[in-house]
CSV table of C-alpha atoms in Angstrom, one decimal:
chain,number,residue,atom,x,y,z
A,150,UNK,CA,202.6,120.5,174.7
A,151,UNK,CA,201.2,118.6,177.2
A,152,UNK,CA,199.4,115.5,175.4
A,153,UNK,CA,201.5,112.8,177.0
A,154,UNK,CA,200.4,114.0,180.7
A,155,UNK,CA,196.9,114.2,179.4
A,156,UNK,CA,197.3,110.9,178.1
A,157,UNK,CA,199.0,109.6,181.0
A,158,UNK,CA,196.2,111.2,183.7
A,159,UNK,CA,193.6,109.8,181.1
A,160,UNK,CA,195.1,106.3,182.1
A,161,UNK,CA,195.6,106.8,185.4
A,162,UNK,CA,192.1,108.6,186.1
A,163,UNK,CA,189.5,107.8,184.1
A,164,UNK,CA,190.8,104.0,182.6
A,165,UNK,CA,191.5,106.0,179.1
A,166,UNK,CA,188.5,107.3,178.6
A,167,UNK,CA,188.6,111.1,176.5
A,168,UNK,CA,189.1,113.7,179.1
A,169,UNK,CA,186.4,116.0,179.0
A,170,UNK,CA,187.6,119.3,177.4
A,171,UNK,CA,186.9,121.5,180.7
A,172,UNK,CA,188.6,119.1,182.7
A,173,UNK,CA,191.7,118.9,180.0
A,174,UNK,CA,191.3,123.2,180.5
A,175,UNK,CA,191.7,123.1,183.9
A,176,UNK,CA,194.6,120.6,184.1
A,177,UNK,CA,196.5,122.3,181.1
A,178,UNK,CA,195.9,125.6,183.8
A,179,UNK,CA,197.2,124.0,186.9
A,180,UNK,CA,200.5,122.3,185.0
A,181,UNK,CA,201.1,125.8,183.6
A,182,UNK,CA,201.0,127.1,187.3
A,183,UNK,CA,198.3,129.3,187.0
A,184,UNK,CA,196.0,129.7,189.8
A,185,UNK,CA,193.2,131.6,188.6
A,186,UNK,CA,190.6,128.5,188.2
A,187,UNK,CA,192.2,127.3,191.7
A,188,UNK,CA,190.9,130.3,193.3
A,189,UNK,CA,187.9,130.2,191.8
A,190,UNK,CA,186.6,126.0,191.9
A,191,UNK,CA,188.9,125.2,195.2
A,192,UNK,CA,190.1,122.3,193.2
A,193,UNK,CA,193.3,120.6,193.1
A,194,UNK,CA,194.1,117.8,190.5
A,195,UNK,CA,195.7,114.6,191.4
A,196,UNK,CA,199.3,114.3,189.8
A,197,UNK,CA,200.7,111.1,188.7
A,198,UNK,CA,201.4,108.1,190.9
A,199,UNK,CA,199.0,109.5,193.8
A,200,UNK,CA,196.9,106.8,195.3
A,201,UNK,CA,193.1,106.7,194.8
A,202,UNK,CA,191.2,107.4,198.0
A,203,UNK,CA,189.4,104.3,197.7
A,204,UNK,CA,192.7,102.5,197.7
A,205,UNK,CA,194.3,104.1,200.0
A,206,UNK,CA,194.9,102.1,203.2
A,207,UNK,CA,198.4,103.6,204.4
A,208,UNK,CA,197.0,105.2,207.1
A,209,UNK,CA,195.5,102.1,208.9
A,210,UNK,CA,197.4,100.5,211.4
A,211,UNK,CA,198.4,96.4,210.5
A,212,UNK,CA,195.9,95.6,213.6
A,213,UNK,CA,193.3,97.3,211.4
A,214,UNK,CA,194.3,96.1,208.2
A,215,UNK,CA,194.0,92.6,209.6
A,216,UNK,CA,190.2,93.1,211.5
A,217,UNK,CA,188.0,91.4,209.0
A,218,UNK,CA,185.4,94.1,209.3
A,219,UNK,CA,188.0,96.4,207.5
A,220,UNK,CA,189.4,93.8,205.2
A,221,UNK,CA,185.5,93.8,204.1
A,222,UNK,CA,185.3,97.7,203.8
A,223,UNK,CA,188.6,97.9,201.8
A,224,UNK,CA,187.4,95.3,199.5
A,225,UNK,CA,184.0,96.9,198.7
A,226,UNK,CA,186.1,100.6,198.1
A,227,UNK,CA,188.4,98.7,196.2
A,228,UNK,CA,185.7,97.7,193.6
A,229,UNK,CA,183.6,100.8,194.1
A,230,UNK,CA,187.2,102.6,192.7
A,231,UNK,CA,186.4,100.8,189.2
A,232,UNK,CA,183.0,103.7,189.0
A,233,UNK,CA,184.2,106.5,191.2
A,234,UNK,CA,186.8,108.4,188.9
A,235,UNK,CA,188.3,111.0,191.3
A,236,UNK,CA,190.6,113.7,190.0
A,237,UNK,CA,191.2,116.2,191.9
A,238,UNK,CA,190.9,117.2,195.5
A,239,UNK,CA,188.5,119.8,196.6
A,240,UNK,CA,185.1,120.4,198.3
A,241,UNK,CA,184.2,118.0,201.1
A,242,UNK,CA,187.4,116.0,199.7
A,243,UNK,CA,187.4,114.4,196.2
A,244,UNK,CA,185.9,115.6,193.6
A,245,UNK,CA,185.2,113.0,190.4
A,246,UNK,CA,183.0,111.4,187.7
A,247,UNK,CA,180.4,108.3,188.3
A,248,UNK,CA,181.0,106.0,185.9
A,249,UNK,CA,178.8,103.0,186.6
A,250,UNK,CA,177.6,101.3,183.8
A,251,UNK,CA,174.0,101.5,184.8
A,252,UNK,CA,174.3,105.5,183.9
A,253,UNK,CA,172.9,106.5,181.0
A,254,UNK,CA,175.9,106.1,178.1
A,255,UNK,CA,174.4,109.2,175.8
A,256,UNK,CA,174.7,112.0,178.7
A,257,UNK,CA,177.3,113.8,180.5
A,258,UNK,CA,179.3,112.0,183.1
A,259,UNK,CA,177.7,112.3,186.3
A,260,UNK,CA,179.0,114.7,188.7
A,261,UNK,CA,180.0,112.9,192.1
A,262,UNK,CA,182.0,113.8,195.4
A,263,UNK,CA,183.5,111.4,198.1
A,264,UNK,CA,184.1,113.3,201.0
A,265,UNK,CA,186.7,112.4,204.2
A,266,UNK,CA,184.3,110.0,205.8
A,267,UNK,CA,183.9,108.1,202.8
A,268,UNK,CA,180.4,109.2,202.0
A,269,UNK,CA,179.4,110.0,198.5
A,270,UNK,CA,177.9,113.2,197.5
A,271,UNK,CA,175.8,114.2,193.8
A,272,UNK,CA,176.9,117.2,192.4
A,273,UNK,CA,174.8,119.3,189.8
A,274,UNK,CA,176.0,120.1,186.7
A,275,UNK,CA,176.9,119.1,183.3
A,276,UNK,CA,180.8,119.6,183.9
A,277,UNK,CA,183.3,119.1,186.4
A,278,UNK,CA,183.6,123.3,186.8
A,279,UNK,CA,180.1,123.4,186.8
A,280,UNK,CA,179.5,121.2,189.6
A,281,UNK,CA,183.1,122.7,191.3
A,282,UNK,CA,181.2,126.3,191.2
A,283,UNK,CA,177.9,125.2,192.8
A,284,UNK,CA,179.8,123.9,195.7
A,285,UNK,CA,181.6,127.0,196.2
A,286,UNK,CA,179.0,129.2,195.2
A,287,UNK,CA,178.2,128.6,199.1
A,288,UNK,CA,181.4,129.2,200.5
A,289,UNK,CA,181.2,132.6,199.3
A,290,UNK,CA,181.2,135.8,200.9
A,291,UNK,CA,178.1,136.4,199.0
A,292,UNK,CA,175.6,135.0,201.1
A,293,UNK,CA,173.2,134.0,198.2
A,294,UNK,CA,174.6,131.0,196.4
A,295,UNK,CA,172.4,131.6,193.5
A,296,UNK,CA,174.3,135.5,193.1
A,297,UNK,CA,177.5,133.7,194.4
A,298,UNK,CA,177.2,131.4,191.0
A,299,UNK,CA,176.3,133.8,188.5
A,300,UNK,CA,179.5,135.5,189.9
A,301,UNK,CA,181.7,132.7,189.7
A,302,UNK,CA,179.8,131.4,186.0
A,303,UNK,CA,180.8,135.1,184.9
A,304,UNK,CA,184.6,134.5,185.9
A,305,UNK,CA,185.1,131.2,184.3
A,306,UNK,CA,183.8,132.6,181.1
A,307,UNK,CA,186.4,135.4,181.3
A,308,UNK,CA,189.0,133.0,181.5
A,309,UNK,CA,187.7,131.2,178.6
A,310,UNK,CA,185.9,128.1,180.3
A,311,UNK,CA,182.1,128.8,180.0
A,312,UNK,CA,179.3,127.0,181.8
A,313,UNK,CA,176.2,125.9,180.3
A,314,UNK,CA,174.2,128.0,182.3
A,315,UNK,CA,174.8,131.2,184.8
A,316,UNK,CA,171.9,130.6,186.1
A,317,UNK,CA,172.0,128.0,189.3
A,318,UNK,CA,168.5,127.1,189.2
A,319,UNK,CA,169.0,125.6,185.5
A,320,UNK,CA,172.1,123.3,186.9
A,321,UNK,CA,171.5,119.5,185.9
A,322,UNK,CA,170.5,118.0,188.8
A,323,UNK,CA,169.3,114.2,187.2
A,324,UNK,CA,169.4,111.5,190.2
A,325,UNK,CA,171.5,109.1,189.7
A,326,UNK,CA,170.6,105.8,188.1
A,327,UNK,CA,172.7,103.7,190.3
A,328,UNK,CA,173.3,105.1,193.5
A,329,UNK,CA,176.8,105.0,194.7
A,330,UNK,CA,176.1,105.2,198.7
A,331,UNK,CA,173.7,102.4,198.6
A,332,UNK,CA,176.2,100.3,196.1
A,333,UNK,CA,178.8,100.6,198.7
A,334,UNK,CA,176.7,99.5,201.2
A,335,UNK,CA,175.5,96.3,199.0
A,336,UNK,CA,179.2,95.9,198.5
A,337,UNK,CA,180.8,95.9,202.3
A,338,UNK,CA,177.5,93.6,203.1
A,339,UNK,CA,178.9,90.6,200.0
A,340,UNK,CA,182.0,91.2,201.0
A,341,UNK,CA,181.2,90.6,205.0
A,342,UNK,CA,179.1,87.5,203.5
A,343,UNK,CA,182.4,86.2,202.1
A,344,UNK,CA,184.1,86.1,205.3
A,345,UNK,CA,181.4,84.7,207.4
A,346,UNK,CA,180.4,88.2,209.4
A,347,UNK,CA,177.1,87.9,209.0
């Protein structure tokens, strides 16, 4: 029933890859209206045509757009946008996949979040719910986050999206190979190289 938007979102998100089945679960969920795995993961998929983050200059001013120090920053995000797959809002901001080709090809997708100031944050987890209920396994009323998960691992299962683990200690949490903070950084400085600001 809803192939062509999954096909579409696999386009427009992730450059065609296959979408992940609990990330195809939890956009099937959200098109159908329910707002069970909303409530539970805080997360809010991207529908079509919405800018990426990284692209997304309409709220600079054309005096800003035109200071070469931004012109560098924009052009760094824009090619940082080719590994930082963002799908949904949620958490600090964005919540997406790393998908720089000095990751590991025979693993999971690693687990990353780009928050409001542009800074990138590793999430744990094998999944995109799993790394979704670790962050809000602190925002809680239940003060321990490790509780707080098992809670929230217990939930998703009910409504047929099971973790790997309920256990929050056991959560994947592999460093990344490459990592995407200090890429962006190595990016703005090239890109201020090119237009003689350093």
């Amino acid at each position: 029933m809803y192939e062509e938007r999954l096909v579409e979102f696999s386009r427009e998100r992730l450059d065609g890859r296959p979408i992940p089945d609990g990330l195809r679960v939890l956009l099937v969920a959200q098109w159908e209206g329910r707002t069970d795995f909303t409530r539970l993961l805080g997360l809010d998929f991207f529908e079509a045509g919405e800018v990426h983050p990284l692209l997304d200059t309409s709220y600079l001013s054309e005096k800003e757009l035109a200071d070469p120090e931004m012109q560098a920053a924009n052009a760094a995000a824009a090619e940082m946008s080719e590994y930082v797959k963002l799908v949904a809002k949620g958490g600090k901001g964005w919540i997406g996949y790393w998908l720089h080709p000095g990751e590991p090809a025979d693993r999971a997708w690693r687990l990353l979040e780009l928050d409001t100031e542009f800074s990138f944050w590793r999430l744990v987890g094998l999944t995109l719910a799993e790394g979704a209920a670790a962050e809000q396994a602190s925002y809680q009323d239940e003060p321990d986050e490790r509780i707080a998960f098992r809670q929230l691992a217990t939930e998703l299962a009910e409504l047929g999206l099971p973790l790997s683990t309920h256990d929050y200690d056991a959560l994947d949490d592999t460093e990344y190979r490459v990592d995407p903070e200090k890429l962006m950084e190595e990016l703005v400085e090239a890109e201020r190289e090119k237009r003689g600001l350093r």
